[in-house]
N, CA and C of each residue as an Amber inpcrd file, in Angstrom:
protein
   321
   0.3060000  -1.1520000   0.0470000  -0.0880000   0.2030000   0.1100000
   0.9250000   1.6670000   0.1310000   0.3990000   2.3700000  -0.7030000
   1.4500000   3.1640000  -0.7270000   0.9680000   4.5730000   0.0700000
   2.3110000   5.3840000   0.8700000   1.7970000   6.0750000   1.4410000
   1.0810000   7.0430000   1.6210000   0.0160000   7.4430000   2.3070000
  -0.2090000   9.2520000   2.0780000   0.1530000   9.6110000   2.2740000
  -0.1470000  10.3700000   1.9440000   1.2380000  12.4170000   1.9160000
  -0.1700000  12.7850000   1.9930000  -1.2760000  12.7070000   2.9370000
  -2.0200000  13.7980000   3.1130000  -4.0260000  13.1210000   3.2990000
  -4.0390000  13.1050000   4.4720000  -5.3350000  12.4160000   5.4370000
  -5.7560000  13.0860000   6.3690000  -7.6400000  13.8050000   6.1630000
  -7.8030000  15.0620000   5.9210000  -9.8650000  13.5720000   7.2920000
 -10.0650000  13.8760000   7.9840000 -10.9250000  13.0450000   9.0280000
 -11.8660000  13.6030000   9.8930000 -12.5920000  13.5410000   8.8240000
 -15.0400000  15.1800000  10.1260000 -14.6760000  16.2850000   9.3300000
 -14.1750000  16.1350000   7.7090000 -14.2920000  16.8770000   7.3120000
 -16.1160000  17.0880000   6.5770000 -16.1990000  18.7140000   6.7410000
 -17.8170000  18.3330000   5.9050000 -17.4000000  18.1140000   4.3690000
 -18.3050000  17.6010000   3.3130000 -17.6460000  18.2330000   2.1030000
 -19.2400000  18.3510000   1.6550000 -18.6280000  20.2430000   0.2730000
 -20.4630000  20.1140000   0.8540000 -20.1500000  20.5410000  -0.8460000
 -21.8420000  20.5720000  -2.1510000 -21.4370000  20.7610000  -3.2840000
 -22.6950000  22.0490000  -3.7260000 -22.3530000  23.4630000  -4.4200000
 -23.1000000  24.3880000  -3.6040000 -23.3920000  24.2510000  -2.4660000
 -24.9950000  24.0140000  -2.1160000 -26.0800000  24.5580000  -1.3030000
 -25.9460000  22.9470000  -0.7940000 -25.0700000  21.6860000  -1.4990000
 -25.4850000  20.8790000  -0.9400000 -24.9450000  19.4260000  -0.1030000
 -24.8520000  19.4390000   1.2080000 -23.7340000  19.1640000   1.9670000
 -23.7390000  17.4670000   1.4880000 -22.8720000  16.9370000   1.3630000
 -22.9030000  15.4240000   0.8760000 -21.8110000  15.0650000   1.9900000
 -21.6220000  14.8590000   2.9720000 -21.1660000  14.9380000   4.1780000
 -20.2890000  15.7100000   5.0730000 -21.1990000  15.2670000   6.7040000
 -20.7600000  15.8950000   7.3880000 -19.0970000  15.0020000   7.9350000
 -18.6170000  14.0290000   8.0310000 -18.0230000  13.6510000   8.9140000
 -17.0090000  12.3700000   7.6160000 -16.5800000  13.4110000   6.3250000
 -15.9770000  12.5370000   5.3570000 -14.8580000  12.5790000   5.6980000
 -13.9120000  11.7580000   4.4900000 -12.0260000  12.1810000   4.6560000
 -11.5420000  12.8340000   3.3670000 -10.6210000  13.4580000   2.8540000
  -9.5740000  13.5050000   2.4240000  -8.9660000  13.4380000   2.1690000
  -7.9620000  12.7970000   1.6730000  -7.4070000  12.1860000   1.6900000
  -6.4210000  12.4110000   0.4360000  -5.1400000  12.4190000  -0.4240000
  -4.0810000  11.8860000  -1.0060000  -3.2680000  11.3260000  -0.6120000
  -2.8590000  10.4370000  -2.2530000  -2.3910000   8.8630000  -2.3770000
  -2.1740000   8.6810000  -3.5780000  -0.7690000   8.5880000  -4.6470000
  -0.4000000   7.6620000  -5.4490000  -0.6750000   9.0890000  -6.0940000
  -0.3170000  10.4760000  -5.8600000  -1.1990000  11.2470000  -6.7900000
  -2.0610000  11.3250000  -7.2290000  -3.0210000  11.0090000  -7.1650000
  -4.6920000  11.1910000  -6.3180000  -5.4440000  11.6780000  -5.2790000
  -6.6200000  12.5060000  -5.7860000  -7.0080000  13.5650000  -4.2190000
  -8.7100000  12.1990000  -3.9790000  -8.9060000  12.5210000  -3.3530000
  -9.7690000  11.0010000  -2.5120000 -10.8520000  11.6810000  -2.3180000
 -12.4360000  11.9990000  -2.3270000 -12.1960000  12.8670000  -1.2130000
 -14.0850000  11.4210000  -1.1560000 -14.0160000  10.7100000   0.5530000
 -14.6770000  10.1700000   1.1110000 -16.0920000  10.6800000   1.5520000
 -17.2150000   9.4730000   2.1550000 -18.0270000   9.5660000   3.0810000
 -17.3650000   9.2630000   3.6650000 -18.3400000   9.1690000   5.2700000
 -18.3970000   8.9210000   6.2960000 -17.9950000   7.3450000   6.2160000
 -18.3880000   6.5950000   5.9210000 -18.8980000   5.3740000   5.4940000
 -17.6670000   5.1690000   4.5850000 -16.0540000   5.5690000   4.2880000
 -15.8350000   5.1390000   3.3740000 -16.1920000   5.3200000   1.6950000
 -16.7210000   5.6780000   1.3350000 -17.8270000   5.4550000  -0.0690000
 -17.0430000   6.7490000  -1.2510000 -16.7170000   6.2290000  -2.0060000
 -16.1680000   7.7660000  -3.1550000 -16.7130000   9.0680000  -3.3170000
 -16.7520000   9.6620000  -3.1830000 -17.9110000  11.3200000  -3.8090000
 -17.6960000  11.4480000  -4.6920000 -15.6780000  11.9160000  -4.7000000
 -14.9050000  11.8290000  -5.6970000 -13.4870000  11.9800000  -5.9340000
 -12.6670000  11.5870000  -7.2290000 -11.8190000  11.4100000  -7.7940000
 -10.7060000  11.9270000  -8.2240000  -9.5490000  12.6920000  -8.1120000
  -8.9210000  12.8870000  -9.3960000  -7.6220000  12.8930000  -9.2330000
  -7.0980000  13.0860000 -10.9600000  -5.3000000  13.0890000 -10.1250000
  -4.4090000  14.7150000 -10.0260000  -4.2170000  14.4760000  -9.1200000
  -4.5940000  15.8410000  -8.2950000  -3.0050000  16.7900000  -9.3670000
  -2.9460000  16.7160000 -10.9510000  -2.5940000  17.3230000 -11.2610000
  -3.7730000  18.4430000 -11.6470000  -5.0100000  17.4460000 -12.4220000
  -6.4190000  18.0430000 -12.7110000  -6.1020000  18.6850000 -11.5210000
  -6.1330000  18.6880000  -9.0220000  -7.2890000  19.0820000  -8.8340000
  -6.9740000  21.0450000  -9.0120000  -8.1070000  21.3790000  -8.4030000
  -7.4960000  23.7300000  -7.9490000  -7.5600000  23.3880000  -6.8680000
  -7.3030000  23.4990000  -6.0490000  -7.4560000  24.3080000  -4.3790000
  -6.7880000  25.2660000  -3.8330000  -7.6990000  25.6650000  -3.3690000
  -7.9990000  27.5260000  -3.0630000  -8.8980000  27.7650000  -1.5520000
  -8.2330000  28.8850000  -1.7080000  -8.9940000  29.2080000   0.2770000
 -10.3260000  29.9650000  -0.9610000 -11.5480000  30.8310000  -0.7380000
 -12.1410000  31.5690000  -0.4550000 -12.7230000  32.7120000   0.3200000
 -12.7550000  33.8460000  -0.6940000 -12.7420000  35.0460000  -0.4240000
 -13.6830000  35.2320000   0.4540000 -14.7220000  34.3570000   0.4780000
 -15.9210000  35.0910000   1.5340000 -16.3780000  33.8240000   2.3220000
 -15.7850000  32.6160000   2.8640000 -15.6260000  31.7570000   3.5980000
 -14.9330000  32.5880000   4.9410000 -15.4290000  31.6510000   6.3100000
 -14.3610000  31.9930000   7.6790000 -12.9180000  30.6810000   7.0900000
 -12.0210000  30.5720000   7.9240000 -10.8920000  30.7020000   7.9940000
 -10.5190000  28.7320000   7.4530000 -11.5130000  28.1320000   8.2460000
 -11.3830000  26.8220000   7.9560000 -11.6150000  26.5690000   6.5870000
 -11.9320000  26.8480000   5.7440000 -13.1460000  25.5260000   4.4610000
 -11.6220000  25.7540000   3.5040000 -11.7560000  25.5580000   2.1340000
 -11.2220000  25.0870000   1.5860000 -12.2950000  25.0570000   0.5320000
 -11.3540000  25.3050000  -1.3970000 -12.7150000  24.8050000  -2.6260000
 -11.6110000  23.9870000  -3.0720000 -12.3650000  22.8700000  -3.4840000
 -11.3020000  22.0780000  -4.6630000 -12.5660000  21.7450000  -6.0830000
 -11.5170000  22.2680000  -6.9050000 -12.1430000  21.6640000  -8.1970000
 -11.8730000  20.3940000  -8.4110000 -12.7570000  19.2480000  -9.1200000
 -12.2580000  18.2980000  -9.1990000 -13.3690000  17.9430000 -10.9830000
 -12.5820000  17.1270000 -11.7320000 -13.8280000  16.4880000 -12.5620000
 -14.5600000  18.0590000 -13.1530000 -14.7970000  18.9290000 -12.8220000
 -15.3620000  19.9470000 -12.7570000 -17.1040000  20.5380000 -11.7320000
 -16.5680000  19.7660000 -11.3690000 -17.2270000  19.9190000  -9.3300000
 -16.1710000  21.0190000  -8.9750000 -17.0490000  21.7380000  -8.4360000
 -16.8480000  22.4080000  -6.8050000 -17.2710000  21.8090000  -5.9880000
 -16.4300000  22.1170000  -4.6720000 -16.1620000  21.0780000  -3.3180000
 -15.9900000  22.1430000  -2.6780000 -16.9160000  22.8760000  -1.5650000
 -16.5240000  23.2030000  -0.7880000 -16.3940000  22.0460000   1.0090000
 -14.6750000  22.4950000   1.4250000 -14.3940000  21.5260000   2.5200000
 -14.9960000  22.3890000   3.0160000 -14.6200000  22.3870000   4.5650000
 -14.6980000  22.7510000   5.3350000 -13.5340000  21.4690000   6.9100000
 -13.4250000  22.3820000   6.7600000 -11.4880000  21.9130000   7.6750000
 -11.5520000  22.6350000   9.1610000 -10.2110000  22.5060000   9.5550000
 -10.3640000  22.9370000  10.5940000  -9.5020000  24.6830000  10.4140000
  -9.9060000  24.9940000  12.0640000  -9.4930000  26.0010000  11.8460000
  -7.9740000  26.6560000  12.2530000  -7.5230000  25.2830000  12.5820000
  -6.0750000  25.2480000  13.3680000  -5.9910000  23.9700000  13.3830000
  -4.8770000  23.5180000  13.2200000  -3.9550000  22.2450000  13.4430000
  -4.3930000  21.5540000  14.3550000  -5.0930000  20.1910000  15.2010000
  -5.4130000  20.7110000  16.0440000  -4.8180000  19.7090000  17.3630000
  -4.4150000  19.5430000  18.3240000  -2.8860000  19.3300000  19.1970000
  -2.4320000  17.8900000  18.5310000  -1.5970000  17.8300000  18.9070000
  -0.7930000  16.2690000  18.4680000  -1.9110000  15.0440000  19.5670000
  -2.0060000  13.8440000  18.7790000  -3.0860000  13.1400000  19.6570000
  -4.3380000  13.4570000  19.5370000  -4.5580000  14.5590000  19.4350000
  -5.5740000  14.7080000  19.6350000  -6.9020000  14.9110000  18.5640000
  -8.3460000  14.8250000  17.9420000  -8.6840000  13.7120000  17.1690000
  -9.3510000  14.9470000  16.0620000  -9.7570000  14.9450000  15.4480000
 -10.3190000  16.8500000  14.8800000  -9.2460000  16.8550000  13.0780000
  -9.8800000  17.1960000  12.4260000  -9.3690000  17.5070000  11.1550000
  -8.6610000  18.6200000  11.0490000  -7.4110000  18.6500000   9.8760000
  -6.8320000  20.2900000   9.9640000  -6.6350000  21.0190000   9.3490000
  -6.0610000  22.0010000   9.6610000  -6.3960000  23.2800000   8.9060000
  -6.3970000  23.6280000   7.7160000  -7.1620000  24.2550000   7.3970000
  -7.6660000  23.6690000   5.3360000  -5.8520000  24.8090000   4.5760000
  -5.9080000  25.7330000   5.1390000  -4.2060000  25.6970000   4.7780000
  -3.0880000  24.4340000   4.6000000  -3.4750000  23.2550000   5.7290000
  -2.6030000  22.9710000   5.4900000  -2.7750000  21.1460000   3.8470000
  -4.5290000  21.3130000   3.2770000  -4.9650000  21.0160000   2.2070000
  -4.4020000  21.6190000   1.4760000  -4.2460000  23.1160000   1.0700000
  -4.0120000  22.9720000  -0.2800000  -2.4780000  23.4220000  -0.2540000
  -1.8210000  23.9140000   0.9570000  -0.4870000  23.1970000   0.4650000
   0.0920000  21.7160000  -0.6010000  -0.6890000  20.5310000   0.3540000
  -0.6450000  19.5460000   0.4480000  -0.9320000  19.6410000  -1.0930000
  -2.2450000  20.0680000  -1.6730000  -2.6990000  19.9070000  -2.7010000
  -1.3330000  20.0240000  -4.5030000  -0.9270000  21.7360000  -3.2700000
   0.1420000  21.9260000  -4.6380000   1.0850000  21.1640000  -4.3470000
   1.8360000  21.1130000  -3.4710000   2.8520000  19.7770000  -3.6310000
   2.9490000  18.7870000  -3.7880000   1.8110000  18.1640000  -3.9050000
   1.9580000  16.5920000  -4.6620000   1.7490000  16.7310000  -6.1290000
   1.1280000  17.9550000  -6.3920000   1.1280000  18.7180000  -7.6050000
   2.1290000  19.0500000  -7.7420000   2.9470000  19.6790000  -7.7000000
   4.7000000  19.5730000  -8.1950000   4.1290000  21.3680000  -7.9810000
   3.4280000  21.8580000  -8.0120000   2.8060000  23.1990000  -7.5220000
   3.7960000  24.3100000  -6.0880000   4.4280000  23.8220000  -6.0610000
   5.1710000  24.2070000  -4.4570000   4.2620000  25.8230000  -4.6170000
   4.1440000  25.8150000  -3.6770000   3.5810000  27.5650000  -2.9400000
   4.3400000  28.2200000  -1.9740000
């Protein structure tokens, strides 16, 4: 099994005004970004080079937008990184940096 480059659990994933999951997962592994439900079912995935991730100007700090396969997803991650050993999703900033790093577009 390949080493995960980034993983976040407990992520709220939505598309437009619709919430797809309140406790989903975001993973970057083997050059692919995967959005998963809380049960592990795939919502969407794409090669990380084809993904655009950024922070929306209209939302609070713990949110990021990700464009995959022509769809825009709103990801609600943490406002700040959790303390070591504490549960919770990492900061949205870390997700955006991980996408850029994995795609070769270092920030």
